[in-house]
CSV table of C-alpha atoms in Angstrom, one decimal:
chain,number,residue,atom,x,y,z
A,9,UNK,CA,0.0,0.0,0.0
A,10,UNK,CA,2.1,2.9,-1.3
A,11,UNK,CA,0.7,6.3,-2.1
A,12,UNK,CA,1.4,8.6,-5.1
A,13,UNK,CA,2.0,12.3,-4.4
A,14,UNK,CA,-1.5,13.1,-5.7
A,15,UNK,CA,-3.1,10.6,-3.3
A,16,UNK,CA,-1.2,12.1,-0.4
A,17,UNK,CA,-2.8,15.4,-1.2
A,18,UNK,CA,-6.3,13.9,-1.4
A,19,UNK,CA,-9.0,14.5,1.3
A,20,UNK,CA,-9.8,11.0,2.7
A,21,UNK,CA,-12.9,9.8,4.4
A,22,UNK,CA,-13.8,6.6,6.4
A,23,UNK,CA,-15.8,5.3,9.3
A,24,UNK,CA,-13.7,5.7,12.4
A,25,UNK,CA,-16.0,3.6,14.7
A,26,UNK,CA,-16.6,-0.1,14.4
A,27,UNK,CA,-18.9,-1.5,11.7
A,28,UNK,CA,-22.4,-2.4,12.9
A,29,UNK,CA,-25.5,-0.8,14.4
A,30,UNK,CA,-24.9,1.5,17.4
A,31,UNK,CA,-26.1,4.6,19.1
A,32,UNK,CA,-23.7,6.8,17.2
A,33,UNK,CA,-21.1,6.5,14.4
A,34,UNK,CA,-18.1,8.8,13.7
A,35,UNK,CA,-17.1,9.5,10.1
A,36,UNK,CA,-13.6,11.1,9.8
A,37,UNK,CA,-12.2,13.2,7.0
A,38,UNK,CA,-8.6,14.4,6.7
A,39,UNK,CA,-7.0,16.6,4.1
A,40,UNK,CA,-6.7,20.2,2.9
A,41,UNK,CA,-10.3,20.3,1.8
A,42,UNK,CA,-11.9,18.3,4.7
A,43,UNK,CA,-13.7,21.3,6.2
A,44,UNK,CA,-14.6,22.8,2.8
A,45,UNK,CA,-16.1,19.5,1.6
A,46,UNK,CA,-18.1,19.0,4.8
A,47,UNK,CA,-19.4,22.5,4.6
A,48,UNK,CA,-21.0,21.8,1.2
A,49,UNK,CA,-23.3,19.2,2.8
A,50,UNK,CA,-23.7,20.5,6.3
A,51,UNK,CA,-26.5,22.9,7.2
A,52,UNK,CA,-25.8,24.9,10.3
A,53,UNK,CA,-23.0,27.3,10.9
A,54,UNK,CA,-20.5,28.1,8.2
A,55,UNK,CA,-17.7,25.6,9.2
A,56,UNK,CA,-15.1,27.5,7.3
A,57,UNK,CA,-15.5,30.4,9.6
A,58,UNK,CA,-15.3,28.5,12.9
A,59,UNK,CA,-12.4,28.1,15.3
A,60,UNK,CA,-10.4,24.9,15.6
A,61,UNK,CA,-11.5,22.3,18.2
A,62,UNK,CA,-15.2,23.3,18.1
A,63,UNK,CA,-18.3,21.2,17.7
A,64,UNK,CA,-21.4,22.3,15.8
A,65,UNK,CA,-25.0,20.9,15.5
A,66,UNK,CA,-26.8,20.8,12.2
A,67,UNK,CA,-28.0,18.4,9.4
A,68,UNK,CA,-26.3,16.6,6.6
A,69,UNK,CA,-28.3,17.1,3.4
A,70,UNK,CA,-28.1,15.8,-0.1
A,71,UNK,CA,-29.7,18.7,-1.9
A,72,UNK,CA,-33.1,19.2,-0.1
A,73,UNK,CA,-33.1,15.7,1.4
A,74,UNK,CA,-32.0,15.5,5.1
A,75,UNK,CA,-29.9,12.4,5.7
A,76,UNK,CA,-29.3,12.9,9.5
A,77,UNK,CA,-29.0,15.4,12.3
A,78,UNK,CA,-25.3,15.4,13.3
A,79,UNK,CA,-22.6,16.9,15.4
A,80,UNK,CA,-19.5,18.1,13.5
A,81,UNK,CA,-16.1,18.5,15.2
A,82,UNK,CA,-13.5,20.5,13.3
A,83,UNK,CA,-9.7,20.5,13.8
A,84,UNK,CA,-7.7,23.0,11.8
A,85,UNK,CA,-4.2,22.1,10.6
A,86,UNK,CA,-1.7,21.6,12.2
A,87,UNK,CA,-3.7,21.1,15.4
A,88,UNK,CA,-5.1,17.7,14.6
A,89,UNK,CA,-4.1,14.0,14.7
A,90,UNK,CA,-2.9,14.0,11.1
A,91,UNK,CA,-1.7,17.7,11.2
A,92,UNK,CA,-4.1,18.3,8.3
A,93,UNK,CA,-7.6,19.7,8.4
A,94,UNK,CA,-9.7,17.1,10.1
A,95,UNK,CA,-13.5,16.8,10.5
A,96,UNK,CA,-15.3,14.2,12.6
A,97,UNK,CA,-19.0,13.8,11.9
A,98,UNK,CA,-21.1,12.1,14.6
A,99,UNK,CA,-24.2,10.6,13.1
A,100,UNK,CA,-26.7,8.1,14.3
A,101,UNK,CA,-25.4,4.5,14.1
A,102,UNK,CA,-27.6,3.3,11.2
A,103,UNK,CA,-25.5,1.6,8.5
A,104,UNK,CA,-27.8,3.2,5.9
A,105,UNK,CA,-27.1,6.7,7.3
A,106,UNK,CA,-23.3,6.0,7.5
A,107,UNK,CA,-23.2,4.8,3.9
A,108,UNK,CA,-25.3,7.7,2.6
A,109,UNK,CA,-23.1,10.3,4.3
A,110,UNK,CA,-19.8,8.7,3.1
A,111,UNK,CA,-21.2,8.3,-0.5
A,112,UNK,CA,-22.2,12.0,-0.4
A,113,UNK,CA,-18.8,13.1,0.8
A,114,UNK,CA,-17.1,11.0,-1.9
A,115,UNK,CA,-19.4,12.6,-4.5
A,116,UNK,CA,-18.2,16.0,-3.3
A,117,UNK,CA,-14.6,15.1,-3.9
A,118,UNK,CA,-13.3,13.0,-0.9
A,119,UNK,CA,-11.6,9.6,-1.5
A,120,UNK,CA,-12.1,6.4,0.6
A,121,UNK,CA,-9.2,6.1,3.1
A,122,UNK,CA,-7.0,3.0,2.8
A,123,UNK,CA,-6.2,0.9,5.9
A,124,UNK,CA,-4.1,2.9,8.4
A,125,UNK,CA,-4.0,6.0,6.1
A,126,UNK,CA,-4.9,8.5,8.9
A,127,UNK,CA,-2.1,7.2,11.1
A,128,UNK,CA,0.3,7.1,8.2
A,129,UNK,CA,-0.4,10.7,7.4
A,130,UNK,CA,0.2,11.6,11.1
A,131,UNK,CA,3.6,9.8,10.8
A,132,UNK,CA,4.5,11.4,7.5
A,133,UNK,CA,3.7,14.9,8.9
A,134,UNK,CA,5.9,14.3,11.9
A,135,UNK,CA,3.2,13.9,14.5
A,136,UNK,CA,5.1,10.9,15.9
A,137,UNK,CA,7.7,8.4,14.8
A,138,UNK,CA,7.1,5.0,13.3
A,139,UNK,CA,7.3,3.1,16.6
A,140,UNK,CA,4.7,5.4,18.1
A,141,UNK,CA,2.5,5.0,15.1
A,142,UNK,CA,2.6,1.2,15.5
A,143,UNK,CA,1.7,1.6,19.1
A,144,UNK,CA,-1.6,3.2,18.0
A,145,UNK,CA,-2.7,-0.1,16.6
A,146,UNK,CA,-1.5,-2.0,19.7
A,147,UNK,CA,-3.5,0.4,21.9
A,148,UNK,CA,-6.7,-0.2,19.9
A,149,UNK,CA,-6.3,-4.0,20.2
A,150,UNK,CA,-5.1,-3.9,23.9
A,151,UNK,CA,-7.4,-6.3,25.8
A,152,UNK,CA,-5.7,-6.3,29.2
A,153,UNK,CA,-4.2,-3.8,31.7
A,154,UNK,CA,-0.7,-4.9,30.9
A,155,UNK,CA,-1.0,-4.7,27.1
A,156,UNK,CA,-2.7,-1.3,27.4
A,157,UNK,CA,0.1,0.1,29.6
A,158,UNK,CA,2.8,-1.2,27.2
A,159,UNK,CA,1.1,0.3,24.2
A,160,UNK,CA,0.4,3.6,25.9
A,161,UNK,CA,4.1,3.8,27.0
A,162,UNK,CA,5.3,3.2,23.5
A,163,UNK,CA,2.7,5.6,21.9
A,164,UNK,CA,3.9,8.4,24.3
A,165,UNK,CA,7.4,7.9,23.2
A,166,UNK,CA,8.9,5.7,26.0
A,167,UNK,CA,10.5,3.2,23.6
A,168,UNK,CA,11.4,5.8,20.9
A,169,UNK,CA,13.3,8.1,23.3
A,170,UNK,CA,15.6,5.2,24.3
A,171,UNK,CA,16.3,4.4,20.6
A,172,UNK,CA,16.8,8.1,19.7
A,173,UNK,CA,19.3,8.4,22.6
A,174,UNK,CA,21.2,5.3,21.6
A,175,UNK,CA,21.3,6.4,18.0
A,176,UNK,CA,22.3,9.9,18.8
A,177,UNK,CA,25.4,8.8,20.8
A,178,UNK,CA,26.5,6.6,17.9
A,179,UNK,CA,26.0,9.3,15.2
A,180,UNK,CA,28.6,11.5,16.9
A,181,UNK,CA,31.3,8.8,16.5
A,182,UNK,CA,30.1,7.9,13.0
A,183,UNK,CA,30.6,11.5,11.9
A,184,UNK,CA,34.1,11.6,13.4
A,185,UNK,CA,35.1,8.4,11.7
A,186,UNK,CA,33.7,9.7,8.4
A,187,UNK,CA,35.7,12.9,8.9
A,188,UNK,CA,38.9,10.8,9.3
A,189,UNK,CA,38.3,9.3,5.9
A,190,UNK,CA,38.7,12.8,4.4
A,191,UNK,CA,42.1,13.1,6.1
A,192,UNK,CA,43.6,9.6,5.4
A,193,UNK,CA,46.9,11.0,4.2
A,194,UNK,CA,47.4,13.1,7.3
A,195,UNK,CA,46.9,10.1,9.6
A,196,UNK,CA,44.8,12.0,12.2
A,197,UNK,CA,42.3,10.6,14.7
A,198,UNK,CA,39.2,12.5,15.5
A,199,UNK,CA,37.4,9.7,17.3
A,200,UNK,CA,39.2,8.0,20.2
A,201,UNK,CA,39.0,4.2,19.6
A,202,UNK,CA,39.0,3.6,23.4
A,203,UNK,CA,36.0,5.9,23.8
A,204,UNK,CA,34.3,4.3,20.8
A,205,UNK,CA,34.7,0.8,22.4
A,206,UNK,CA,33.3,2.1,25.7
A,207,UNK,CA,30.3,3.5,23.9
A,208,UNK,CA,29.7,0.4,21.8
A,209,UNK,CA,29.8,-1.8,24.9
A,210,UNK,CA,27.4,0.5,26.6
A,211,UNK,CA,25.0,0.4,23.6
A,212,UNK,CA,25.3,-3.4,23.5
A,213,UNK,CA,24.2,-3.7,27.1
A,214,UNK,CA,21.2,-1.5,26.6
A,215,UNK,CA,20.2,-3.2,23.3
A,216,UNK,CA,20.7,-6.7,24.9
A,217,UNK,CA,18.3,-5.6,27.7
A,218,UNK,CA,15.7,-4.5,25.2
A,219,UNK,CA,16.1,-7.8,23.2
A,220,UNK,CA,15.6,-9.8,26.4
A,221,UNK,CA,12.5,-7.9,27.2
A,222,UNK,CA,10.8,-9.2,24.1
A,223,UNK,CA,9.8,-12.5,25.8
A,224,UNK,CA,7.9,-10.5,28.4
A,225,UNK,CA,6.6,-8.1,25.8
A,226,UNK,CA,5.3,-10.9,23.6
A,227,UNK,CA,3.5,-12.3,26.6
A,228,UNK,CA,1.9,-8.9,27.4
A,229,UNK,CA,0.8,-8.4,23.9
A,230,UNK,CA,-0.4,-11.8,22.8
A,231,UNK,CA,-1.2,-13.7,26.1
A,232,UNK,CA,0.6,-16.6,27.8
A,233,UNK,CA,-0.1,-20.0,26.2
A,234,UNK,CA,-0.7,-22.1,29.3
A,235,UNK,CA,-1.2,-25.9,29.0
A,236,UNK,CA,-3.2,-27.8,31.6
A,237,UNK,CA,-1.8,-31.3,31.5
A,238,UNK,CA,-1.9,-34.5,33.5
A,239,UNK,CA,-3.2,-38.1,33.6
A,240,UNK,CA,-6.8,-38.8,32.6
A,241,UNK,CA,-9.3,-37.8,35.3
A,242,UNK,CA,-6.8,-35.6,37.1
A,243,UNK,CA,-9.3,-32.8,36.9
A,244,UNK,CA,-8.0,-30.7,34.0
A,245,UNK,CA,-11.3,-29.9,32.5
A,246,UNK,CA,-12.8,-29.2,35.9
A,247,UNK,CA,-9.9,-26.8,36.6
A,248,UNK,CA,-10.4,-25.0,33.3
A,249,UNK,CA,-14.2,-24.6,34.1
A,250,UNK,CA,-13.3,-23.3,37.6
A,251,UNK,CA,-10.9,-20.7,36.2
A,252,UNK,CA,-13.3,-19.6,33.5
A,253,UNK,CA,-16.2,-19.8,35.9
A,254,UNK,CA,-18.3,-21.5,33.2
A,255,UNK,CA,-18.9,-25.0,31.9
A,256,UNK,CA,-16.6,-24.7,28.9
A,257,UNK,CA,-15.2,-28.3,28.9
A,258,UNK,CA,-17.1,-31.6,29.3
A,259,UNK,CA,-16.5,-33.1,32.7
A,260,UNK,CA,-16.9,-36.9,33.3
A,261,UNK,CA,-15.6,-39.7,35.5
A,262,UNK,CA,-14.9,-41.7,32.3
A,263,UNK,CA,-11.2,-41.5,31.5
A,264,UNK,CA,-10.2,-40.1,28.1
A,265,UNK,CA,-13.2,-37.8,27.7
A,266,UNK,CA,-11.1,-35.0,26.3
A,267,UNK,CA,-9.8,-36.2,22.9
A,268,UNK,CA,-8.6,-32.8,21.6
A,269,UNK,CA,-7.6,-29.6,23.3
A,270,UNK,CA,-10.0,-26.8,24.4
A,271,UNK,CA,-8.7,-23.3,24.6
A,272,UNK,CA,-10.0,-20.1,26.2
A,273,UNK,CA,-8.6,-16.8,27.6
A,274,UNK,CA,-8.6,-15.6,31.2
A,275,UNK,CA,-7.4,-12.3,32.5
A,276,UNK,CA,-5.4,-12.8,35.7
A,277,UNK,CA,-3.9,-9.7,37.3
A,278,UNK,CA,-4.1,-7.7,34.1
A,279,UNK,CA,-2.4,-10.3,32.0
A,280,UNK,CA,-4.2,-12.5,29.4
A,281,UNK,CA,-3.5,-16.2,29.8
A,282,UNK,CA,-4.6,-18.6,27.0
A,283,UNK,CA,-5.5,-21.8,28.9
A,284,UNK,CA,-5.5,-25.0,26.9
A,285,UNK,CA,-7.2,-28.1,28.4
A,286,UNK,CA,-5.6,-31.2,26.8
A,287,UNK,CA,-6.2,-34.9,26.5
A,288,UNK,CA,-5.0,-37.0,29.4
A,289,UNK,CA,-1.5,-38.4,29.2
A,290,UNK,CA,-1.5,-42.2,29.2
A,291,UNK,CA,-0.7,-45.3,27.0
A,292,UNK,CA,-3.8,-46.1,24.9
A,293,UNK,CA,-4.8,-48.4,22.1
A,294,UNK,CA,-7.7,-46.1,21.1
A,295,UNK,CA,-6.6,-44.4,17.8
A,296,UNK,CA,-8.5,-41.2,18.4
A,297,UNK,CA,-7.4,-40.8,22.0
A,298,UNK,CA,-3.8,-41.6,20.9
A,299,UNK,CA,-4.0,-38.6,18.5
A,300,UNK,CA,-5.2,-36.4,21.4
A,301,UNK,CA,-2.3,-37.6,23.6
A,302,UNK,CA,0.2,-36.8,20.8
A,303,UNK,CA,-1.2,-33.3,20.4
A,304,UNK,CA,-1.0,-32.8,24.1
A,305,UNK,CA,2.7,-33.6,24.1
A,306,UNK,CA,3.3,-31.2,21.2
A,307,UNK,CA,1.3,-28.4,23.0
A,308,UNK,CA,3.4,-28.9,26.1
A,309,UNK,CA,6.6,-28.4,24.1
A,310,UNK,CA,5.5,-25.1,22.7
A,311,UNK,CA,3.8,-23.7,25.9
A,312,UNK,CA,5.1,-20.8,27.9
A,313,UNK,CA,3.7,-22.4,31.0
A,314,UNK,CA,2.5,-25.8,32.0
A,315,UNK,CA,0.1,-26.5,34.9
A,316,UNK,CA,0.7,-30.2,35.6
A,317,UNK,CA,-2.2,-31.8,37.6
A,318,UNK,CA,-1.7,-34.8,39.9
A,319,UNK,CA,-4.8,-36.6,41.2
A,320,UNK,CA,-4.2,-37.0,44.9
A,321,UNK,CA,-6.9,-39.6,45.2
A,322,UNK,CA,-5.4,-41.9,42.6
A,323,UNK,CA,-1.5,-41.6,42.5
A,324,UNK,CA,1.6,-42.2,44.6
A,325,UNK,CA,4.9,-40.4,45.1
A,326,UNK,CA,6.8,-42.7,42.7
A,327,UNK,CA,4.5,-41.9,39.8
A,328,UNK,CA,4.6,-38.2,40.7
A,329,UNK,CA,8.4,-38.2,40.7
A,330,UNK,CA,8.5,-39.9,37.4
A,331,UNK,CA,6.1,-37.3,35.8
A,332,UNK,CA,8.2,-34.4,37.3
A,333,UNK,CA,11.4,-35.8,35.7
A,334,UNK,CA,9.6,-35.8,32.3
A,335,UNK,CA,8.6,-32.2,32.9
A,336,UNK,CA,12.1,-31.2,33.8
A,337,UNK,CA,13.4,-32.6,30.5
A,338,UNK,CA,10.9,-30.4,28.5
A,339,UNK,CA,12.6,-27.3,29.7
A,340,UNK,CA,9.3,-25.4,29.9
A,341,UNK,CA,8.3,-23.5,33.1
A,342,UNK,CA,5.7,-25.5,35.0
A,343,UNK,CA,3.8,-25.6,38.2
A,344,UNK,CA,3.1,-28.8,40.2
A,345,UNK,CA,-0.6,-28.7,41.0
A,346,UNK,CA,-2.0,-31.4,43.3
A,347,UNK,CA,-5.7,-31.6,42.8
A,348,UNK,CA,-8.5,-33.2,44.8
A,349,UNK,CA,-7.0,-32.2,48.2
A,350,UNK,CA,-10.4,-33.0,49.7
A,351,UNK,CA,-10.0,-36.7,48.8
A,352,UNK,CA,-6.2,-37.0,49.5
A,353,UNK,CA,-4.4,-39.4,51.7
A,354,UNK,CA,-2.7,-37.4,54.5
A,355,UNK,CA,0.5,-39.4,54.2
A,356,UNK,CA,0.9,-38.5,50.4
A,357,UNK,CA,0.2,-34.9,51.1
A,358,UNK,CA,2.9,-34.8,53.8
A,359,UNK,CA,5.3,-36.6,51.5
A,360,UNK,CA,4.7,-34.1,48.7
A,361,UNK,CA,5.1,-31.1,51.1
A,362,UNK,CA,8.5,-32.5,52.2
A,363,UNK,CA,9.8,-33.7,48.8
A,364,UNK,CA,8.2,-30.9,46.6
A,365,UNK,CA,7.5,-27.9,48.9
A,366,UNK,CA,6.5,-25.8,45.8
A,367,UNK,CA,3.5,-28.0,45.1
A,368,UNK,CA,0.2,-26.1,45.0
A,369,UNK,CA,-2.7,-28.0,46.7
A,370,UNK,CA,-6.2,-27.3,45.2
A,371,UNK,CA,-9.6,-28.8,44.8
A,372,UNK,CA,-10.8,-27.7,41.3
A,373,UNK,CA,-14.2,-29.2,41.9
A,374,UNK,CA,-14.8,-27.2,45.1
A,375,UNK,CA,-12.7,-24.2,43.8
A,376,UNK,CA,-10.4,-24.3,46.8
A,377,UNK,CA,-7.0,-22.5,46.7
A,378,UNK,CA,-7.5,-21.2,43.2
A,379,UNK,CA,-6.4,-17.7,44.3
A,380,UNK,CA,-3.1,-19.3,45.5
A,381,UNK,CA,-2.7,-21.0,42.1
A,382,UNK,CA,-3.4,-17.7,40.2
A,383,UNK,CA,-0.8,-15.8,42.3
A,384,UNK,CA,1.8,-18.4,41.6
A,385,UNK,CA,1.0,-18.3,37.9
A,386,UNK,CA,1.6,-14.5,37.9
A,387,UNK,CA,4.9,-15.0,39.8
A,388,UNK,CA,6.2,-17.2,36.9
A,389,UNK,CA,5.3,-14.5,34.3
A,390,UNK,CA,7.5,-12.1,36.2
A,391,UNK,CA,5.9,-8.7,35.5
A,392,UNK,CA,8.2,-6.9,38.0
A,393,UNK,CA,10.4,-5.4,35.3
A,394,UNK,CA,7.3,-4.2,33.4
A,395,UNK,CA,5.7,-2.7,36.5
A,396,UNK,CA,8.8,-0.6,37.3
A,397,UNK,CA,8.2,1.3,34.1
A,398,UNK,CA,11.1,-0.1,32.2
A,399,UNK,CA,10.8,-0.2,28.4
A,400,UNK,CA,9.5,-3.5,27.1
A,401,UNK,CA,9.7,-4.5,23.4
A,402,UNK,CA,6.4,-5.9,22.2
A,403,UNK,CA,6.8,-5.7,18.4
A,404,UNK,CA,8.5,-8.4,16.3
A,405,UNK,CA,9.8,-5.9,13.8
A,406,UNK,CA,11.5,-3.9,16.5
A,407,UNK,CA,13.0,-7.1,18.0
A,408,UNK,CA,14.4,-8.0,14.5
A,409,UNK,CA,15.9,-4.6,14.0
A,410,UNK,CA,17.5,-4.7,17.5
A,411,UNK,CA,19.0,-8.1,16.8
A,412,UNK,CA,20.5,-6.8,13.6
A,413,UNK,CA,21.8,-3.8,15.4
A,414,UNK,CA,23.5,-6.0,18.0
A,415,UNK,CA,25.2,-8.0,15.2
A,416,UNK,CA,26.5,-4.8,13.6
A,417,UNK,CA,27.8,-3.4,16.9
A,418,UNK,CA,29.6,-6.7,17.6
A,419,UNK,CA,31.2,-6.3,14.1
A,420,UNK,CA,32.3,-2.8,15.2
A,421,UNK,CA,34.0,-4.4,18.3
A,422,UNK,CA,35.6,-7.1,16.2
A,423,UNK,CA,36.9,-4.4,13.8
A,424,UNK,CA,38.4,-2.5,16.7
A,425,UNK,CA,40.1,-5.7,18.0
A,426,UNK,CA,41.5,-6.4,14.5
A,427,UNK,CA,42.4,-2.8,13.8
A,428,UNK,CA,40.5,-2.7,10.5
A,429,UNK,CA,40.7,0.3,8.3
A,430,UNK,CA,38.4,3.3,8.9
A,431,UNK,CA,36.2,2.6,5.9
A,432,UNK,CA,35.3,-0.9,7.2
A,433,UNK,CA,34.7,0.5,10.7
A,434,UNK,CA,32.5,3.3,9.3
A,435,UNK,CA,30.5,0.7,7.3
A,436,UNK,CA,29.7,-1.3,10.4
A,437,UNK,CA,28.7,1.8,12.3
A,438,UNK,CA,26.5,3.0,9.5
A,439,UNK,CA,24.8,-0.4,9.5
A,440,UNK,CA,24.1,-0.1,13.2
A,441,UNK,CA,22.6,3.3,12.7
A,442,UNK,CA,20.5,2.0,9.8
A,443,UNK,CA,18.9,-0.7,11.8
A,444,UNK,CA,18.2,1.6,14.8
A,445,UNK,CA,16.7,4.1,12.4
A,446,UNK,CA,14.4,1.5,10.9
A,447,UNK,CA,12.6,1.2,14.3
A,448,UNK,CA,11.6,4.8,14.6
A,449,UNK,CA,11.2,5.5,10.8
A,450,UNK,CA,14.3,7.7,10.4
A,451,UNK,CA,15.3,5.0,7.8
A,452,UNK,CA,12.3,3.7,5.9
A,453,UNK,CA,11.0,2.5,2.6
A,454,UNK,CA,7.6,2.6,0.9
A,455,UNK,CA,7.4,-1.2,1.2
A,456,UNK,CA,8.0,-1.1,4.9
A,457,UNK,CA,5.3,1.6,5.4
A,458,UNK,CA,2.9,-0.3,3.2
A,459,UNK,CA,3.4,-3.5,5.3
A,460,UNK,CA,3.0,-1.7,8.6
A,461,UNK,CA,-0.1,0.4,7.9
A,462,UNK,CA,-1.9,-2.1,5.8
A,463,UNK,CA,-2.5,-4.1,9.0
A,464,UNK,CA,-4.4,-1.1,10.6
A,465,UNK,CA,-8.1,-0.9,10.3
A,466,UNK,CA,-9.7,1.5,7.9
A,467,UNK,CA,-10.6,4.7,9.7
A,468,UNK,CA,-7.4,4.7,11.8
């Protein structure tokens, strides 16, 4: 989705609120002629004579025919989201009215907006950088306290300021190295190699911290895939139902009821967890159940967290130890959850407390100790870093650019170690600057912008 120069000068129009019938709908226009075009169909005050950031009541008419009574908000450039003239028309939420108003505005000279075109214009006009523009989409789709806070921090420039600072420090040395290239015959040194090494090592530490934060950022943005696993009849489906507070999964005393996985989302402490109830793990000759068991094992390998349930009414310490050893070999964070505490043998409970003191004892059926389980789940996610206000990387594109920056900076250090010539050193520094600039949009291409903004909804 690239735009010609003419298209960038067009006045665009789109529905800014979700599709469907509602109390009101907001139709947005942006462009040099946004106020002028709206004024042609609005009957009330003369919009071209009104101050910015004002709202006006009137009617939208097609000739003598009244389409709707509306409120029109006007924002005069550059004091608007896109830094162009912007109009927002609040109509009643009828799809017929919405379509009639948009068709009328198009007839008067507006063009239908493409996905993300309003936000792209805001970026192109310097309202914010590319990382902040991407955060707009994240903020719209934020469905938890944590994802909302991460998107808001990025949109307000938290992440961008760190990248700008890192890049600015490196630009100074890059310019000094480039200057040395103009004086190769004089053999002068404008940039201290020791100072450059100190700076690069400092940048690497900061970038490494941002890269490491991506695991947490990905969890915040997309939710934590959490597998509920265990032997048949351990109470996995009962636990899922208890956590959801609804009868999502079929519960039965018959072993092997769950043949495939059941998935749903739960918000715990402001974080979305994608809980997956799986088929019971056991040897079986039933072809369908065997497929379910195989899928469970695959889900466990790719999970971010496993809740492994033991049935205290039908197991012993030897079997539990054997299962724990298998879990350790997976290398996936897990919690030992001892279910059916109300039916447990006291001796087994005491053995578990002694041998595995981190075991969580619950009764899924009676919803006992579920708050303790939820608290331990949150501990494993480790949101402490996020809650202290540190920058967290949530975007795979930013992660990729940071990884490439790290590789380029390591090449700079290698060049310093091997005393490479200035032109090779300058090339590696320029590469580092390029990848950092990709994040904020100081370095960009039409293809990159098209890829990013095409994922936005129309009207944003």
